[in-house]
Coordinates of C-alpha atoms in Angstrom, one line a residue:
M1 CA 230.3 84.7 140.0
S2 CA 230.8 88.3 139.0
T3 CA 230.5 91.1 141.6
V4 CA 230.8 93.9 139.1
D5 CA 227.6 96.0 138.7
Y6 CA 227.5 96.0 135.0
Q7 CA 224.7 98.5 134.9
Q8 CA 227.0 101.1 136.5
V9 CA 230.2 100.4 134.5
E10 CA 231.4 103.3 132.4
F11 CA 234.3 102.9 130.0
E12 CA 236.9 105.7 129.7
Y13 CA 237.2 107.7 126.5
R14 CA 240.8 108.0 125.4
K15 CA 242.1 110.2 122.6
S16 CA 243.6 108.1 119.8
P17 CA 246.8 109.0 117.9
D18 CA 244.7 108.7 114.8
Q19 CA 243.0 111.9 115.8
D20 CA 246.2 113.9 115.3
A21 CA 247.4 112.1 112.2
A22 CA 248.2 114.3 109.2
A23 CA 246.4 111.8 107.0
P24 CA 243.6 109.3 107.9
A25 CA 245.0 106.2 109.5
H26 CA 244.1 102.9 107.8
H27 CA 242.7 99.8 109.6
P28 CA 242.1 96.5 107.9
V29 CA 238.7 96.1 109.5
V30 CA 236.5 98.4 111.5
V31 CA 233.5 97.0 113.5
V32 CA 230.9 99.6 114.4
G33 CA 228.8 98.9 117.5
A34 CA 229.9 97.2 120.7
G35 CA 226.8 95.1 121.4
P36 CA 226.8 91.3 121.5
V37 CA 227.1 91.0 117.7
G38 CA 229.9 93.5 117.2
L39 CA 231.9 92.2 120.2
T40 CA 231.5 88.6 119.0
L41 CA 232.7 89.5 115.5
A42 CA 235.6 91.6 116.8
I43 CA 236.8 88.9 119.2
D44 CA 236.5 86.2 116.6
L45 CA 238.5 88.2 114.1
A46 CA 241.2 89.1 116.7
Q47 CA 241.5 85.5 117.8
R48 CA 242.2 84.6 114.1
G49 CA 245.1 87.1 114.2
Q50 CA 243.4 90.1 112.5
R51 CA 244.0 93.7 113.8
V52 CA 240.5 95.0 114.7
L53 CA 239.2 98.4 115.6
L54 CA 235.8 98.5 117.3
L55 CA 234.0 101.9 117.5
D56 CA 231.0 102.6 119.8
N57 CA 229.2 105.9 120.2
D58 CA 228.5 105.2 123.9
H59 CA 230.6 104.4 126.9
K60 CA 228.2 102.1 128.8
L61 CA 226.7 98.7 128.4
S62 CA 223.1 98.2 127.5
T63 CA 220.4 99.4 129.9
G64 CA 218.0 96.8 131.2
S65 CA 217.9 93.1 130.5
R66 CA 216.9 93.3 126.7
A67 CA 218.1 90.2 124.9
I68 CA 218.2 87.6 127.7
C69 CA 217.7 84.2 126.1
F70 CA 220.9 82.7 124.6
A71 CA 220.7 79.4 122.8
K72 CA 223.0 76.4 122.8
R73 CA 224.4 77.3 119.4
T74 CA 225.3 80.7 120.7
L75 CA 227.0 79.2 123.7
E76 CA 229.0 76.9 121.5
I77 CA 230.2 79.9 119.5
W78 CA 231.1 81.7 122.6
D79 CA 233.0 78.6 123.8
R80 CA 235.4 79.2 121.0
L81 CA 235.8 82.8 122.1
G82 CA 236.5 81.9 125.7
V83 CA 233.4 83.4 127.4
A84 CA 230.7 80.8 127.4
Q85 CA 231.5 79.3 130.8
R86 CA 231.2 82.7 132.5
M87 CA 227.8 83.2 130.8
I88 CA 226.6 79.8 132.0
D89 CA 227.9 80.2 135.5
K90 CA 226.1 83.5 135.9
G91 CA 223.0 82.7 133.9
V92 CA 220.0 80.5 134.5
S93 CA 220.0 77.3 132.4
W94 CA 216.6 76.0 131.3
S95 CA 215.0 73.7 128.7
V96 CA 211.4 73.2 129.9
G97 CA 208.6 75.5 128.8
R98 CA 204.9 75.4 130.0
V99 CA 201.9 76.7 128.1
F100 CA 198.7 77.7 129.7
F101 CA 195.3 78.6 128.3
G102 CA 193.2 80.5 130.8
S103 CA 194.2 79.1 134.2
Q104 CA 194.9 75.5 133.0
E105 CA 198.2 74.1 131.8
V106 CA 197.9 72.9 128.2
Y107 CA 201.2 71.1 127.9
R108 CA 204.9 71.3 128.6
F109 CA 207.9 70.8 126.3
D110 CA 211.6 70.1 126.6
M111 CA 214.0 71.9 124.3
L112 CA 216.8 69.4 125.0
P113 CA 215.1 66.0 125.4
E114 CA 218.2 64.0 124.4
P115 CA 221.3 63.5 126.5
G116 CA 224.9 64.0 125.4
H117 CA 225.3 67.7 124.9
E118 CA 227.8 69.8 126.8
R119 CA 225.8 73.0 126.7
P120 CA 222.2 73.6 127.9
A121 CA 219.4 74.3 125.5
F122 CA 219.2 77.9 126.7
I123 CA 220.4 80.2 129.4
N124 CA 218.7 83.4 130.5
L125 CA 221.2 86.2 131.2
Q126 CA 220.7 89.9 131.1
Q127 CA 222.3 91.4 128.0
Y128 CA 224.5 93.7 130.1
Y129 CA 226.2 90.7 131.6
A130 CA 226.8 89.2 128.2
E131 CA 228.2 92.4 126.9
G132 CA 230.3 92.9 130.0
F133 CA 231.9 89.5 129.7
L134 CA 232.5 90.0 126.0
V135 CA 234.1 93.4 126.6
E136 CA 236.4 92.0 129.2
R137 CA 237.5 89.2 126.8
A138 CA 238.0 91.8 124.0
Q139 CA 240.2 94.0 126.3
A140 CA 242.5 91.0 126.9
L141 CA 243.3 90.7 123.2
P142 CA 246.3 92.9 122.2
N143 CA 245.2 93.3 118.5
L144 CA 241.7 94.5 119.4
E145 CA 241.1 98.1 120.2
I146 CA 237.8 99.5 121.5
R147 CA 237.2 103.2 121.2
W148 CA 234.3 104.5 123.3
K149 CA 232.5 107.7 122.5
N150 CA 233.5 107.4 118.9
K151 CA 230.4 108.1 116.8
V152 CA 230.5 107.4 113.0
T153 CA 228.9 110.4 111.3
A154 CA 229.7 109.9 107.7
L155 CA 230.7 107.0 105.4
A156 CA 232.1 106.9 101.8
Q157 CA 233.6 104.1 99.9
D158 CA 235.4 103.3 96.6
G159 CA 236.6 100.0 95.3
E160 CA 239.7 100.1 97.6
R161 CA 238.6 101.4 101.0
V162 CA 235.9 102.9 103.2
T163 CA 236.4 106.4 104.7
L164 CA 234.7 107.1 108.0
S165 CA 234.2 110.4 109.7
V166 CA 234.1 109.9 113.5
D167 CA 233.0 112.4 116.1
T168 CA 234.5 112.4 119.6
P169 CA 234.6 114.6 122.7
D170 CA 237.8 116.0 121.3
G171 CA 236.3 116.7 117.9
A172 CA 236.0 114.9 114.6
Y173 CA 238.6 112.9 112.7
A174 CA 238.7 110.6 109.7
L175 CA 240.0 107.1 109.2
T176 CA 240.0 104.5 106.4
A177 CA 239.2 100.8 106.5
G178 CA 239.6 97.8 104.2
Y179 CA 236.2 96.6 105.4
V180 CA 233.5 97.9 107.7
A181 CA 231.1 95.6 109.7
A182 CA 228.0 97.5 110.6
C183 CA 226.7 96.1 113.9
D184 CA 225.1 99.3 115.1
G185 CA 221.6 98.1 115.9
S186 CA 218.1 98.3 114.6
R187 CA 218.3 102.1 114.0
S188 CA 221.6 101.7 112.2
P189 CA 223.0 105.1 111.3
L190 CA 225.4 103.3 108.8
R191 CA 222.4 101.8 107.1
A192 CA 220.9 105.3 106.7
M193 CA 224.3 106.7 105.5
L194 CA 224.2 104.3 102.6
G195 CA 220.6 105.2 101.8
Q196 CA 219.4 101.7 102.7
E197 CA 216.4 100.7 104.8
S198 CA 214.9 97.6 106.5
K199 CA 211.6 96.5 105.0
G200 CA 209.0 94.2 106.2
R201 CA 206.0 94.1 108.5
I202 CA 205.2 96.1 111.6
F203 CA 202.5 94.4 113.7
Q204 CA 199.8 96.5 115.4
D205 CA 200.4 95.3 118.9
R206 CA 202.5 96.5 121.9
F207 CA 204.1 94.5 124.7
L208 CA 205.4 95.6 128.1
I209 CA 208.6 94.1 129.5
A210 CA 209.0 94.3 133.2
D211 CA 212.1 93.1 135.1
L212 CA 211.3 92.2 138.7
K213 CA 213.7 91.5 141.5
L214 CA 212.3 88.9 144.0
P215 CA 213.7 88.3 147.5
G216 CA 213.5 84.5 147.1
P217 CA 212.3 81.6 144.8
L218 CA 209.0 82.0 143.0
F219 CA 208.4 78.3 142.6
E220 CA 208.6 75.9 145.5
N221 CA 211.2 73.8 143.8
D222 CA 213.0 76.9 142.4
A223 CA 212.3 75.8 138.9
T224 CA 213.7 77.7 135.9
E225 CA 211.0 77.1 133.4
R226 CA 209.5 79.4 130.7
W227 CA 205.8 80.0 131.4
F228 CA 203.4 81.4 128.7
W229 CA 199.8 82.2 129.4
F230 CA 197.1 82.7 126.7
D231 CA 194.1 84.6 128.0
P232 CA 194.8 84.2 131.7
P233 CA 192.3 85.3 134.3
F234 CA 194.7 88.0 135.5
H235 CA 195.1 89.6 132.0
R236 CA 192.0 88.7 130.0
G237 CA 192.1 88.6 126.2
Q238 CA 195.9 89.1 126.2
S239 CA 199.0 87.0 126.8
V240 CA 201.7 87.0 129.5
L241 CA 205.2 85.4 129.4
L242 CA 207.4 84.8 132.5
H243 CA 210.9 83.5 132.9
K244 CA 213.8 83.8 135.3
Q245 CA 217.1 85.6 134.9
A246 CA 220.3 85.9 136.9
D247 CA 220.2 87.5 140.3
N248 CA 216.7 86.2 140.9
V249 CA 215.3 88.8 138.5
W250 CA 212.2 87.7 136.7
R251 CA 211.0 89.0 133.3
M252 CA 207.3 89.4 132.6
D253 CA 206.0 90.3 129.2
F254 CA 202.5 91.6 129.0
Q255 CA 200.5 92.0 125.7
L256 CA 199.0 95.5 125.8
G257 CA 197.2 96.0 122.5
W258 CA 197.8 98.6 119.8
D259 CA 195.9 101.4 121.6
A260 CA 198.1 101.3 124.7
D261 CA 200.0 104.4 125.6
P262 CA 203.7 103.4 125.8
D263 CA 204.7 106.2 128.2
A264 CA 201.8 105.6 130.6
E265 CA 202.3 101.8 130.6
K266 CA 206.0 102.1 131.7
K267 CA 205.0 103.9 134.9
P268 CA 205.4 101.9 138.1
E269 CA 201.8 102.7 139.2
R270 CA 200.6 100.9 136.1
I271 CA 203.0 98.0 136.2
T272 CA 202.7 97.1 139.9
P273 CA 199.0 96.1 139.9
R274 CA 199.5 94.0 136.8
V275 CA 202.4 92.1 138.4
Q276 CA 200.5 91.7 141.7
E277 CA 197.6 90.0 139.8
V278 CA 199.9 87.6 138.1
L279 CA 201.5 86.6 141.4
R280 CA 198.2 86.4 143.2
Q281 CA 196.2 84.5 140.7
G282 CA 199.0 82.6 138.9
F283 CA 200.8 81.5 142.1
G284 CA 198.2 82.0 144.8
R285 CA 200.2 84.2 147.1
E286 CA 201.5 87.7 147.6
V287 CA 205.1 88.1 146.7
P288 CA 207.1 91.3 147.3
F289 CA 209.1 92.5 144.4
T290 CA 211.2 95.5 143.2
L291 CA 210.7 96.9 139.6
E292 CA 214.2 97.1 138.1
W293 CA 213.5 98.1 134.5
A294 CA 210.6 98.4 132.1
S295 CA 210.1 99.0 128.4
V296 CA 207.4 98.9 125.8
Y297 CA 208.0 97.5 122.3
T298 CA 206.2 96.9 119.1
F299 CA 206.4 93.7 117.1
A300 CA 208.2 94.1 113.8
C301 CA 209.8 91.7 111.3
L302 CA 212.1 93.6 109.0
R303 CA 215.3 93.1 107.0
M304 CA 217.6 94.9 104.5
D305 CA 217.3 93.7 100.9
R306 CA 221.0 92.9 100.9
F307 CA 223.4 92.5 103.8
R308 CA 226.5 93.5 101.8
H309 CA 227.1 96.8 100.1
G310 CA 230.6 96.9 98.7
R311 CA 233.1 97.0 101.5
V312 CA 230.4 97.5 104.1
V313 CA 228.7 94.4 105.6
F314 CA 225.7 94.4 107.9
A315 CA 225.1 92.0 110.8
G316 CA 222.7 91.6 113.6
D317 CA 219.8 94.0 114.2
S318 CA 221.3 96.5 111.7
A319 CA 220.6 93.9 109.0
H320 CA 217.4 92.2 110.3
G321 CA 214.9 92.4 113.1
V322 CA 212.3 90.1 114.5
S323 CA 209.8 90.2 117.3
P324 CA 211.3 89.1 120.7
F325 CA 209.3 85.9 121.2
G326 CA 211.5 83.0 120.1
A327 CA 214.8 84.5 121.1
R328 CA 215.8 84.9 117.5
G329 CA 217.3 88.4 117.5
A330 CA 220.6 88.2 119.4
N331 CA 221.1 84.5 118.7
S332 CA 220.8 85.0 114.9
G333 CA 223.1 88.0 115.1
V334 CA 225.8 86.0 116.9
Q335 CA 225.6 83.4 114.1
D336 CA 225.9 86.3 111.6
A337 CA 229.2 87.3 113.3
E338 CA 230.6 83.7 113.3
N339 CA 229.7 83.3 109.6
L340 CA 231.3 86.6 108.7
A341 CA 234.5 86.3 110.8
W342 CA 236.1 83.3 109.1
K343 CA 235.3 84.6 105.6
L344 CA 236.6 88.1 106.3
D345 CA 239.7 86.6 107.8
A346 CA 240.3 84.5 104.7
V347 CA 239.8 87.5 102.4
L348 CA 242.1 89.7 104.4
R349 CA 244.8 87.0 104.3
G350 CA 244.5 86.6 100.6
R351 CA 243.4 83.0 100.9
A352 CA 240.0 83.7 99.3
G353 CA 238.7 86.2 96.8
D354 CA 236.5 89.1 97.8
A355 CA 233.5 87.2 96.4
L356 CA 233.5 84.9 99.5
L357 CA 231.8 87.7 101.3
D358 CA 228.9 87.4 98.9
S359 CA 228.3 84.0 100.4
Y360 CA 228.0 85.6 103.8
A361 CA 225.2 87.8 102.5
A362 CA 223.4 85.0 100.7
E363 CA 223.6 82.6 103.7
R364 CA 222.6 85.0 106.4
E365 CA 219.8 86.6 104.2
Y366 CA 218.4 83.0 103.9
A367 CA 218.7 82.6 107.7
A368 CA 217.0 85.9 108.3
D369 CA 214.1 84.9 106.1
E370 CA 213.7 81.7 108.1
N371 CA 213.7 83.6 111.4
I372 CA 211.3 86.2 110.0
L373 CA 208.9 83.5 108.8
N374 CA 208.9 81.8 112.2
S375 CA 208.6 85.0 114.1
T376 CA 205.7 86.2 111.9
R377 CA 203.9 82.9 112.5
A378 CA 204.4 83.2 116.3
T379 CA 203.2 86.8 116.3
D380 CA 200.1 86.0 114.3
F381 CA 199.2 83.1 116.7
I382 CA 199.9 85.1 119.9
T383 CA 198.1 88.2 118.6
P384 CA 195.3 87.2 116.3
K385 CA 194.0 90.1 114.3
S386 CA 190.5 88.8 113.4
E387 CA 187.7 87.0 115.2
V388 CA 188.2 84.0 112.9
S389 CA 191.9 83.8 113.8
R390 CA 191.2 84.1 117.5
L391 CA 188.6 81.3 117.3
F392 CA 191.1 79.1 115.5
R393 CA 193.8 79.8 118.0
D394 CA 191.5 79.1 121.0
A395 CA 190.3 75.9 119.5
V396 CA 193.8 74.7 119.0
L397 CA 194.7 75.6 122.6
G398 CA 191.6 73.8 123.8
L399 CA 192.6 70.6 122.0
A400 CA 196.3 70.7 122.9
R401 CA 195.8 69.5 126.4
D402 CA 194.6 66.1 125.3
F403 CA 195.8 65.7 121.7
P404 CA 199.5 65.8 120.8
F405 CA 198.8 66.8 117.1
A406 CA 197.3 70.1 118.3
R407 CA 200.4 70.9 120.3
R408 CA 202.4 71.1 117.1
V409 CA 200.2 74.0 116.0
V410 CA 200.5 76.0 119.3
N411 CA 203.0 78.8 118.8
S412 CA 204.1 80.8 121.8
G413 CA 207.3 81.7 120.0
R414 CA 209.1 78.9 118.1
L415 CA 212.4 79.0 120.0
S416 CA 215.6 79.8 118.2
V417 CA 217.5 77.0 116.4
P418 CA 220.4 77.6 114.0
A419 CA 219.7 77.8 110.3
T420 CA 220.6 74.9 108.0
L421 CA 222.1 76.8 105.1
D422 CA 220.3 74.9 102.3
G423 CA 221.4 75.8 98.8
S424 CA 224.6 77.4 99.9
A425 CA 227.2 77.8 97.1
L426 CA 229.8 76.6 99.7
S427 CA 228.1 73.2 100.1
T428 CA 228.8 70.0 98.1
P429 CA 225.6 68.0 97.5
D430 CA 225.6 64.4 98.7
A431 CA 226.8 61.8 96.3
D432 CA 226.1 59.0 98.8
A433 CA 223.0 58.1 100.7
F434 CA 222.6 59.6 104.2
T435 CA 219.7 60.3 106.6
P436 CA 218.4 63.8 106.5
A437 CA 220.2 64.8 109.7
L438 CA 223.3 67.0 109.4
R439 CA 223.1 67.4 105.7
P440 CA 225.4 69.9 104.0
G441 CA 224.7 73.4 105.4
A442 CA 223.7 72.0 108.8
P443 CA 225.6 73.0 112.0
A444 CA 227.8 70.3 113.5
A445 CA 226.3 68.4 116.4
D446 CA 228.0 67.8 119.7
A447 CA 228.5 64.4 121.3
P448 CA 230.5 62.9 124.2
L449 CA 233.9 61.3 123.3
R450 CA 236.8 59.8 125.2
K451 CA 240.4 60.8 124.5
G452 CA 243.2 59.0 126.3
G453 CA 240.6 57.7 128.7
Q454 CA 239.4 61.2 129.6
P455 CA 235.9 62.6 128.7
R456 CA 235.9 65.1 125.8
W457 CA 233.3 66.8 123.6
L458 CA 233.3 66.6 119.9
L459 CA 232.8 70.3 119.2
R460 CA 235.9 71.1 121.3
E461 CA 238.0 68.8 119.0
L462 CA 237.2 70.9 115.9
G463 CA 239.7 73.4 114.5
E464 CA 239.6 77.1 113.9
G465 CA 239.8 76.4 110.2
F466 CA 238.4 73.6 108.1
T467 CA 238.1 70.2 109.9
L468 CA 237.9 66.8 108.4
L469 CA 235.9 64.6 110.7
V470 CA 236.5 60.9 110.0
F471 CA 234.8 57.9 111.6
G472 CA 237.8 55.6 111.5
P473 CA 241.6 56.0 111.2
A474 CA 242.8 59.2 109.6
P475 CA 243.3 58.6 105.9
A476 CA 246.9 59.1 104.5
W477 CA 245.7 61.5 101.8
A478 CA 244.4 63.9 104.4
R479 CA 248.1 64.8 105.3
D480 CA 248.3 66.7 102.0
L481 CA 245.3 68.9 102.9
D482 CA 245.3 72.2 104.8
V483 CA 242.7 70.9 107.3
H484 CA 242.6 69.8 110.9
V485 CA 241.8 66.1 111.1
V486 CA 239.6 64.6 113.8
A487 CA 239.6 60.8 113.6
I488 CA 237.1 59.0 115.8
D489 CA 239.0 55.7 115.5
G490 CA 238.1 54.0 118.8
Q491 CA 241.7 54.1 119.9
V492 CA 243.0 57.7 120.5
L493 CA 239.5 59.2 120.2
A494 CA 236.5 57.1 121.0
D495 CA 232.7 57.5 120.5
A496 CA 232.0 57.2 124.2
Q497 CA 228.2 56.4 124.0
G498 CA 227.8 55.9 120.2
L499 CA 226.0 59.2 119.9
A500 CA 228.5 60.7 117.5
A501 CA 227.9 57.9 115.0
Q502 CA 224.2 58.2 115.6
R503 CA 224.0 61.9 115.0
Y504 CA 226.3 61.9 112.0
D505 CA 224.7 58.7 110.5
A506 CA 228.3 57.3 110.4
R507 CA 229.7 54.0 109.4
P508 CA 233.4 53.0 109.2
G509 CA 235.0 55.5 106.8
T510 CA 232.2 58.1 106.9
T511 CA 233.8 61.5 106.5
Y512 CA 232.6 65.1 107.0
L513 CA 234.2 68.3 105.9
L514 CA 233.3 71.0 108.4
R515 CA 233.7 74.7 107.7
P516 CA 235.4 77.1 110.2
D517 CA 232.0 78.1 111.5
H518 CA 231.3 74.3 112.0
H519 CA 228.6 74.0 109.4
V520 CA 228.8 70.9 107.2
A521 CA 230.4 71.7 103.8
A522 CA 230.3 68.1 102.5
R523 CA 230.1 64.4 103.5
W524 CA 231.0 61.1 102.0
R525 CA 230.7 57.5 102.9
A526 CA 234.2 56.6 101.8
P527 CA 236.1 59.5 100.1
G528 CA 239.0 58.4 97.9

């Protein structure tokens, strides 16, 4: 467990030799923004052998918990980067959610109902911990340089390079880059420098986030569940969300309504009575607490028209934004980073043409649209804007306790799942018959294996590049390919519980080609 107070950490600004250079220094790739997305991208590129410069206009980690809910797919990506175990050890693992209407429980759900996955469905971990662990990993990589208090103030590009103007405590300087990854957040200055904007829908509702430090367990069994109330007695006509973070800090989200004054609602004298009512009526007792952080936000679902503009590529909140319910923001951004890293690496090495980066934009724009659709539906259900919509929602909630079909309609934030990249130009359509699971474009599924008699996990066997996953002996022709081969042959590597074959709809000879980001590129029953 970490003993570092990541809310108090400050990183030292150091003057770079680039600032005194007679001509702008050139860097193959510059990442702008040291949040979870920018750090993930920079680490991934550096682990692939690229020299990476990461610029951030601040010298601290994020304030408050912010993005706290990290999904299994994100943890699997961070496993490759060497940080996931720290996140899991510090965070709170959970998979069960409970939904209430008024004071009665409507139903509960389990996000990971099947066995045989190494990583939990979700962990809750304050964003400053995630960033802190990623920074420490980045600092351990010799080919990754982070420059704090380096603020990009201007950007220009031609067909060969991008020129950046950077402001520092020692004055301004210029540098050039082969490619720039803009991971500079929802208010992205780089987006504005290119004359671009995010478009979409802003919902007329506001929510309060309150982080509360409790002296002990809130639940008698110290459960780590996600609780969501529609129209509870302690917050009539609105909704409340509750879940646990690291250090026995609990987050509460209160729907406030569009007319709420954001500045007034963040004051402790307004927050404390709200929280006390939740604890008194929701749990039947007085519970002491300390308010650690609070913020008020407005629901919005927005994205740029295009994520690629020449040699500048946008990822994370700079490219797209969704309302917080559903944990789609940071998780989708980390998937952006993974998608971009291997493609940018291939282009920089000359193994692929520049057009490969267009597939990043197409695939992640598709994923953003899917997230925005799900987030919009959740927002409309949580915050109905007409009497008819509210009557429909309340009728669904009333039926959900007794009728499973109604539970499928209840939407307290459809929780993040990775996008299946349907229609990707990088996918080969099936020529053979398969079940719908793990079709081309889908992310690879984990499963328990045995290797040399020892337990292993399928995802840990996959390579950094393309992987040929074979259910049976490795074929002789695979030796001529520049791919990593994983052969589940029952001898060296065995399907411990039969779950790999089940999840991949595999028979003897079934073969999958997996991309470096572990999405399915193609599959065959018996390739020749």
